[in-house]
Structures are given as C-alpha cells and as structure tokens.
Coordinates of C-alpha atoms in Angstrom, one line a residue:
R1452 CA 0.0 0.0 0.0
E1453 CA 2.8 2.4 0.9
A1454 CA 4.5 1.7 -2.5
I1455 CA 1.2 2.5 -4.3
N1456 CA 0.8 5.7 -2.4
M1457 CA 4.3 6.8 -3.2
L1458 CA 3.7 6.1 -6.9
T1459 CA 0.5 8.1 -6.7
V1460 CA 2.4 11.1 -5.2
L1461 CA 5.2 10.9 -7.8
A1462 CA 2.7 10.6 -10.7
A1463 CA 0.7 13.6 -9.3
L1464 CA 3.8 15.7 -9.0
A1465 CA 5.0 14.8 -12.5
V1466 CA 1.8 16.1 -14.1
G1467 CA 1.5 19.1 -11.7
A1468 CA -1.5 17.8 -9.8
P1469 CA -1.7 18.0 -6.0
P1470 CA -0.8 14.8 -4.2
Q1471 CA -3.8 12.8 -2.9
I1472 CA -5.3 13.3 0.6
E1473 CA -5.7 9.8 2.0
K1474 CA -8.5 9.8 4.7
L1475 CA -7.8 7.3 7.5
G1476 CA -11.3 7.5 9.1
T1477 CA -13.0 8.8 12.3
A1478 CA -10.6 9.4 15.2
D1479 CA -13.0 10.7 17.9
F1480 CA -16.4 12.1 18.7
S1481 CA -17.5 15.8 19.5
M1482 CA -13.9 16.9 18.8
V1483 CA -13.6 19.8 16.3
E1484 CA -10.8 22.2 17.0
T1485 CA -7.5 20.3 17.1
T1486 CA -3.9 20.9 16.1
P1487 CA -1.4 18.0 15.3
V1488 CA 2.1 18.9 16.5
V1489 CA 5.4 17.1 16.8
W1490 CA 6.8 17.4 20.3
K1491 CA 10.0 15.7 21.5
G1492 CA 9.8 13.4 18.5
K1493 CA 6.2 12.3 19.1
L1494 CA 3.1 13.1 17.0
L1495 CA 0.7 14.7 19.5
R1496 CA -2.8 16.2 19.0
F1497 CA -3.8 19.3 20.8
E1498 CA -7.5 19.0 21.6
S1499 CA -9.9 21.8 22.4
V1500 CA -12.4 19.8 24.4
R1501 CA -15.9 21.1 24.1
G1502 CA -18.5 21.1 26.9
N1503 CA -20.4 18.2 25.3
Y1504 CA -17.4 15.9 24.8
G1505 CA -18.3 12.5 26.1
S1506 CA -22.0 13.2 25.9
E1507 CA -22.7 13.4 22.2
P1508 CA -26.4 13.8 21.5
G1509 CA -27.8 10.4 20.6
C1510 CA -24.6 8.7 21.9
P1511 CA -24.1 9.8 25.5
T1512 CA -21.0 7.6 26.1
C1513 CA -19.2 8.2 22.8
G1514 CA -15.7 9.4 23.0
L1515 CA -12.1 8.0 22.6
E1516 CA -11.7 8.8 26.2
Q1517 CA -14.1 10.3 28.7
R1518 CA -13.8 14.0 29.7
D1519 CA -11.9 15.2 32.7
P1520 CA -14.5 15.1 35.6
S1521 CA -12.7 18.0 37.4
M1522 CA -13.7 20.2 34.5
G1523 CA -17.4 19.6 34.8
T1524 CA -19.2 20.8 31.7
Q1525 CA -16.6 23.5 31.0
A1526 CA -14.5 23.5 27.8
Y1527 CA -10.8 23.0 28.3
F1528 CA -7.5 22.1 26.5
R1529 CA -5.3 18.9 26.5
F1530 CA -2.8 17.0 24.4
R1531 CA -2.9 13.4 23.3
D1532 CA -0.3 11.0 21.9
V1533 CA -1.9 10.0 18.5
A1534 CA -0.4 6.5 18.4
A1535 CA -0.8 5.6 22.1
P1536 CA -3.6 3.5 23.5
L1537 CA -5.2 6.3 25.4
G1538 CA -3.7 8.7 27.9
V1539 CA -3.8 12.5 27.8
T1540 CA -1.8 15.3 29.4
P1541 CA -3.2 17.1 32.4
S1542 CA -6.1 19.4 31.5
F1543 CA -5.6 23.2 31.4
A1544 CA -7.3 26.4 30.3
A1545 CA -10.7 25.7 32.0
G1546 CA -13.4 27.6 30.3
Y1547 CA -11.5 28.2 27.1
S1548 CA -12.4 27.0 23.6
F1549 CA -11.7 27.5 19.9
G1550 CA -8.1 26.6 20.6
C1551 CA -5.0 25.9 18.6
A1552 CA -1.4 25.0 19.4
F1553 CA 2.1 26.0 18.1
V1554 CA 5.5 24.5 18.9
Q1555 CA 8.2 27.2 19.4
E1556 CA 11.4 25.2 18.9
G1557 CA 14.3 25.9 21.2
A1558 CA 16.6 26.7 18.3
S1559 CA 14.4 29.8 17.6
R1560 CA 14.5 31.0 21.3
T1561 CA 17.1 32.8 23.2
D1562 CA 16.9 30.3 26.0
G1563 CA 17.1 27.3 23.7
V1564 CA 14.1 25.6 25.3
D1565 CA 11.3 24.0 23.3
T1566 CA 8.1 25.7 24.3
M1567 CA 4.5 24.7 23.6
W1568 CA 2.0 27.5 23.0
A1569 CA -1.8 27.2 23.1
F1570 CA -4.2 29.9 22.1
G1571 CA -7.9 30.2 22.6
R1572 CA -11.0 32.2 23.5
G1573 CA -12.2 32.5 27.0
P1574 CA -14.8 34.7 28.8
N1575 CA -13.4 37.8 27.0
T1576 CA -14.7 37.2 23.5
T1577 CA -12.6 40.1 22.1
Q1578 CA -9.3 38.5 23.0
I1579 CA -7.2 35.4 22.0
T1580 CA -5.5 34.3 25.3
A1581 CA -2.1 32.6 25.3
F1582 CA -0.9 29.7 27.4
W1583 CA 2.6 28.2 27.4
S1584 CA 4.5 25.3 28.9
T1585 CA 7.9 23.5 28.5
D1586 CA 6.6 20.1 29.9
L1587 CA 2.8 20.0 29.0
T1588 CA 2.1 19.7 32.7
K1589 CA 2.6 23.2 34.2
W1590 CA 1.1 26.0 32.2
Q1591 CA 1.4 29.8 32.4
Q1592 CA -1.2 32.2 31.0
G1593 CA -0.9 35.6 29.4
L1594 CA -2.8 38.3 27.5
G1595 CA -2.2 37.0 23.9
A1596 CA -3.9 39.2 21.2
Q1597 CA -6.5 41.8 22.1
L1598 CA -8.6 43.1 19.3
G1599 CA -9.8 46.8 19.1
G1600 CA -9.5 50.0 17.2
F1601 CA -10.0 50.7 13.5
G1602 CA -13.2 52.6 14.2
H1603 CA -14.4 50.3 17.0
V1604 CA -14.0 49.8 20.7
A1605 CA -12.9 46.4 21.8
N1606 CA -16.4 45.1 22.7
D1607 CA -17.5 45.6 19.1
Y1608 CA -15.3 42.6 18.2
Q1609 CA -16.2 38.9 18.6
V1610 CA -13.5 36.2 18.0
F1611 CA -13.9 32.5 17.4
N1612 CA -11.3 30.1 16.0
N1613 CA -7.6 31.1 15.6
N1614 CA -4.4 29.6 14.2
V1615 CA -0.8 30.6 14.8
H1616 CA 2.3 29.8 12.8
K1617 CA 5.7 31.3 11.7
G1618 CA 5.6 34.5 9.8
R1619 CA 7.6 36.0 6.9
A1620 CA 10.3 37.8 8.9
P1621 CA 12.8 35.7 10.9
G1622 CA 11.4 35.1 14.4
S1623 CA 8.0 36.6 13.5
H1624 CA 4.6 34.9 13.9
I1625 CA 1.2 35.3 12.2
M1626 CA -2.2 34.7 13.8
A1627 CA -5.3 34.2 11.8
I1628 CA -8.5 35.0 13.7
E1629 CA -12.1 34.1 12.8
L1630 CA -14.3 37.1 13.4
G1631 CA -18.0 37.2 14.0
K1632 CA -18.5 40.9 14.3
P1633 CA -18.5 43.9 13.7
A1634 CA -20.7 43.8 10.6
D1635 CA -18.8 46.5 8.7
I1636 CA -15.8 44.1 8.6
T1637 CA -17.4 40.7 8.5
G1638 CA -20.5 41.4 6.4
S1639 CA -22.4 38.1 6.8
P1640 CA -20.3 36.3 9.3
F1641 CA -17.7 34.9 9.3
T1642 CA -14.4 36.4 8.1
T1643 CA -10.7 36.0 8.9
V1644 CA -8.5 38.8 10.2
F1645 CA -4.9 38.8 11.3
A1646 CA -2.5 39.8 14.0
M1647 CA 1.3 39.9 13.7
H1648 CA 4.0 39.2 16.3
A1649 CA 7.3 40.9 15.2
G1650 CA 9.6 38.6 17.1
G1651 CA 11.0 37.5 20.5
D1652 CA 10.4 34.5 22.7
D1653 CA 7.3 35.7 24.4
L1654 CA 4.1 35.1 22.3
S1655 CA 1.9 36.0 25.3
T1656 CA 2.3 39.7 24.4
G1657 CA 3.4 41.9 21.6
W1658 CA 0.7 41.0 19.0
T1659 CA -0.3 43.8 16.6
F1660 CA -3.8 43.6 15.2
L1661 CA -3.6 44.4 11.4
D1662 CA -6.2 46.7 9.9
P1663 CA -9.2 44.4 9.5
H1664 CA -10.7 46.5 6.7
S1665 CA -7.8 45.7 4.4
H1666 CA -6.0 42.7 5.9
V1667 CA -9.0 40.3 5.7
Y1668 CA -10.3 37.2 3.9
P1669 CA -12.7 37.4 2.4
P1670 CA -13.4 41.2 2.1
I1671 CA -16.9 42.4 3.0
S1672 CA -17.8 42.8 -0.7
P1673 CA -19.1 40.7 -2.4
P1674 CA -21.2 39.0 0.2
H1675 CA -19.5 35.7 1.3
G1676 CA -21.3 33.9 4.1
Y1677 CA -19.1 31.4 6.1
A1678 CA -16.2 31.7 3.7
G1679 CA -13.9 33.2 6.4
A1680 CA -14.6 30.6 9.1
C1681 CA -12.2 28.1 10.7
P1682 CA -8.9 29.6 9.5
T1683 CA -5.6 27.7 9.3
I1684 CA -2.6 29.7 8.1
R1685 CA 1.0 28.8 6.9
Y1686 CA 3.8 30.9 5.5
V1687 CA 5.9 29.2 2.8
A1688 CA 9.3 30.9 2.4
A1689 CA 10.1 29.1 -0.9
D1690 CA 7.5 31.1 -2.8
D1691 CA 6.9 33.9 -0.3
Y1692 CA 3.1 33.3 0.1
Y1693 CA 0.8 33.0 3.0
Y1694 CA -1.6 30.0 2.5
L1695 CA -5.0 30.1 4.2
F1696 CA -7.6 27.4 4.6
T1697 CA -11.1 28.4 5.5
L1698 CA -14.6 26.9 5.4
H1699 CA -16.5 27.3 2.1
A1700 CA -20.1 26.5 1.4
E1701 CA -20.7 24.1 -1.5
S1702 CA -23.5 22.1 -2.9
G1703 CA -25.2 20.3 0.0
G1704 CA -22.8 21.4 2.7
Y1705 CA -19.3 22.7 3.5
G1706 CA -15.7 22.0 2.5
E1707 CA -12.2 23.4 2.9
G1708 CA -11.1 26.1 0.5
L1709 CA -7.5 27.2 0.0
V1710 CA -6.3 30.7 -0.9
R1711 CA -2.9 32.4 -0.9
S1712 CA -1.6 35.9 -0.6
K1713 CA 1.7 37.8 -0.4
D1714 CA 0.3 40.7 1.6
L1715 CA -2.9 39.4 3.4
T1716 CA -4.9 41.8 1.3
T1717 CA -5.1 40.4 -2.2
W1718 CA -6.0 36.7 -2.5
E1719 CA -5.7 33.9 -5.1
A1720 CA -7.9 30.9 -4.9
A1721 CA -6.8 27.3 -5.7
A1722 CA -8.4 26.0 -8.9
A1723 CA -9.0 22.7 -7.2
N1724 CA -11.2 24.1 -4.4
P1725 CA -12.6 22.6 -2.3
V1726 CA -9.4 20.7 -1.6
L1727 CA -11.1 18.7 1.2
D1728 CA -14.8 17.9 1.2
F1729 CA -17.4 15.3 1.9
H1730 CA -18.6 14.7 -1.7
V1731 CA -17.9 11.1 -2.8
Q1732 CA -15.7 10.8 0.4
V1733 CA -18.3 10.0 3.0
P1734 CA -17.2 6.4 3.6
A1735 CA -13.6 7.5 4.0
D1736 CA -14.6 10.2 6.5
K1737 CA -16.3 7.6 8.6
G1738 CA -14.0 4.6 8.1
A1739 CA -15.2 1.2 9.2
P1740 CA -14.2 -1.6 11.5
P1741 CA -11.9 -3.3 11.9
R1742 CA -9.9 -0.2 12.5
A1743 CA -6.2 -1.1 12.4
A1744 CA -3.9 0.8 14.7
R1745 CA -0.9 2.4 13.1
W1746 CA 1.6 5.1 14.1
D1747 CA -0.8 7.9 13.0
Y1748 CA -4.2 6.4 13.9
Y1749 CA -5.7 4.7 17.0
T1750 CA -9.3 4.1 18.2
N1751 CA -11.2 2.0 20.7
F1752 CA -14.7 2.3 19.4
T1753 CA -17.4 0.0 20.7
T1754 CA -20.1 -1.6 18.6
S1755 CA -22.6 1.1 19.6
M1756 CA -20.1 3.8 18.8
E1757 CA -19.5 2.3 15.3
A1758 CA -23.3 2.2 14.8
F1759 CA -23.6 5.9 15.6
I1760 CA -20.8 6.7 13.2
T1761 CA -22.5 4.7 10.4
T1762 CA -25.8 6.5 10.7
A1763 CA -24.4 10.0 11.2
E1764 CA -25.0 12.7 8.6
D1765 CA -21.9 13.9 6.9
I1766 CA -22.2 17.2 5.0
N1767 CA -19.1 18.9 6.2
N1768 CA -15.3 18.8 6.2
S1769 CA -13.8 21.7 8.2
D1770 CA -11.3 22.8 10.9
I1771 CA -8.3 21.4 9.1
D1772 CA -4.8 21.5 10.6
F1773 CA -1.7 19.6 9.8
V1774 CA 2.0 18.9 10.5
D1775 CA 5.0 17.4 8.8
V1776 CA 5.9 14.0 10.3
N1777 CA 7.7 10.9 9.1
G1778 CA 8.0 12.2 5.5
S1779 CA 4.3 12.9 5.1
V1780 CA 1.7 15.5 6.1
Y1781 CA -0.6 14.4 8.9
I1782 CA -4.0 16.1 8.9
A1783 CA -6.7 16.4 11.5
Y1784 CA -10.1 17.8 10.5
S1785 CA -13.8 17.7 11.4
W1786 CA -16.7 16.0 9.7
G1787 CA -20.4 15.9 10.6
N1788 CA -23.5 17.9 10.1
Q1789 CA -22.3 21.4 11.2
R1790 CA -25.2 21.5 13.6
G1791 CA -23.7 19.9 16.7
T1792 CA -23.1 16.3 15.8
E1793 CA -19.4 16.4 14.8
F1794 CA -16.5 14.0 14.6
L1795 CA -12.8 14.1 14.3
G1796 CA -11.3 12.8 11.1
A1797 CA -7.7 11.9 10.3
A1798 CA -5.9 11.9 7.0
V1799 CA -2.4 11.9 5.5
V1800 CA -0.7 13.2 2.4
Q1801 CA 2.1 10.7 1.7
G1802 CA 5.7 11.5 0.7
T1803 CA 5.6 15.3 0.7
T1804 CA 6.0 18.3 2.9
T1805 CA 3.5 21.0 3.9
D1806 CA 5.3 23.5 1.7
Q1807 CA 5.3 21.3 -1.3
W1808 CA 1.7 20.2 -0.8
L1809 CA 0.3 23.7 -0.5
A1810 CA 2.2 25.1 -3.4
S1811 CA 1.0 22.1 -5.6
Y1812 CA -2.5 23.6 -5.7
F1813 CA -1.3 26.7 -7.6

C-alpha cells in the first residue's frame, strides 16, 4: 500500500496535480478544533475539548476517552499522543475554547528551550488568550492578542477560531482569527482577520492587530457567508506566500477552501477548491471496523459507537490543521453535520511536505 501511495504522489507531482489526501477514518467524537504537532519526536494532537465531549447527542457515552471530571461541563484544553492506546496530558485552560497549538522550537528561542503554546477564546470574546509550557504539565497564562481599534471599541469585536504559525520575517509569527462581528468588517459572518508578532520569545504579548478592513479574507464585498470561518494559516518561504484554509459553502454542505496571498490583502484561490470535502468521500470520512492501529491512527470504538458513526449525517469537512511528520503531512479535520453532531477525522498526504503540498494547488 505504501508503495502504491508513493507512486501516486510521484505521478501527481509529475503532471502538476496536487498529491492525494488519504483519509484514515474517524478518530474521535465531538472533537472539532484540534492541532497536530510534533513534540519531542512524538506526534501529538492538541485538543480543544468542548463542553459536550463524552455526551454526544444520541450517543451519550461516545468518545475516545471520557472527559476530565474535574472540568465539569466547561470547555478545556489537553494533548494526546496520537499513536498511544489512550492517555492524555493534564487538562488546562478551563473555560477556554476554539483553541490551537504551536511549537516554538528551542533553536528559535534565546533560552534554547522547546516551548509549547496554546491559544484560545475565554470569557473575554474580544481576545485570544495565550498559554505556554515546557513540559505540557505546568502552564502559564498571558494576554495574547487583544482586538480593538479601526473605528471600533474592543467590545465591538467577537472572535472564534484562531491559528498561529511562523511569519515571513525571521522570528515573527502570524495569527489568523475568525471574526463574527462587527458587521462592517465581517459582512455576513464569518471572516478571517490577522495579528502579527514581530519577534521575541514571548508570544503572550506583543501582537499587533492588522487593519481588518484591508487585511482580511474574504473582504466584505461581495457577500460571502461562512467563507472566512475556521482559518488555518501557513507561510511558505520558498514562494513567499501565506496560505490560508477556511470553510467554504458548497452544494449540500461545506468543504475546505485554500487561498494564498503575499500581503494578506489580495488573494488567489486554488483552482481545485474545495481541496477537502465530503462529496464522494463519505465512507472515507467515517471509516469502518476493523480499525487497524498504526503510528498515526488509533481508536477504541465499541459496537454502539460504530453504529452511531455509520448512521451520522456527513455534509461537512472543516477545521483542518496539519503537521509534517515521518516524511508525510498528517491532517486532522472535522466531519459531521455542522449542527452539533461532529466527529474528528484523520488523513495523511504521503511522501511530501506541507510547503510542497500547499504550493502544488497553484
């Protein structure tokens, strides 16, 4: 199978087509916002645990692992070893949601220490709060990015999902932020705006909110609906582009669209959009037993859980994030009905890197 996949990748690259996304199947229940990362040589998955995790409507005991009882019904954050038979890091960020994670490698820091960052929205819905740790056990918390200005007071803004990665300038970082209001920026929600961190070790402060009237995807006109929701951003130095995934409406549901820009103001869409969607891929989204464990996929689903997956509606692929690992791109994404019954999906793009994969769509 691996030999066939590699031949597929080589053939696709030879004719200029993007390499194939291979869906591995369902990885969990009620898990939407996740970020795969490589930490100390291991593939981990950051998980933004929702308040209904472990109590999926229609399947009250569904979940790869039950929620932390100390968190009650609050949302919270944690990390999981993707290949391990269960086991998660201590919970943190009680009451925070819409999270993402970013690994700040020691080689890029003045203290030389690998540092994990997590970002998310808490009670202040105008702010993306930052958390950081060097051991995934003890966490510190800081301001992060506070929105405001550009003709508005802070309370006019409403943030949802976010994504953080390296920026263009050495040591800089870029944050993509899903915005629900104000209406003169978002139009019909949602849209993506941006904040920039110029440099330094401390990502808990120093973020500059870019003008959301110009540094935005998509712009307010023409009307766009959900096209700016669930952003995931990467900067590719080889071609000097920022690449942005967001949710796009399509016939019967939603898929992942890809655009790119050199300045975060003017955007070019991939001809192959949507690059990840549910059409003709429903069986792959769900997968089926027996589910073979492998280095990038593990489940423990019961017969009743499998039955719930089989009958679930699938009209959505969203909330994509990904990381380079073992010579491939590992992908986490959400599938479901976009109305509260959601699942975590896993996928892989064999034999390529993120930079190569993204550029192949243009």
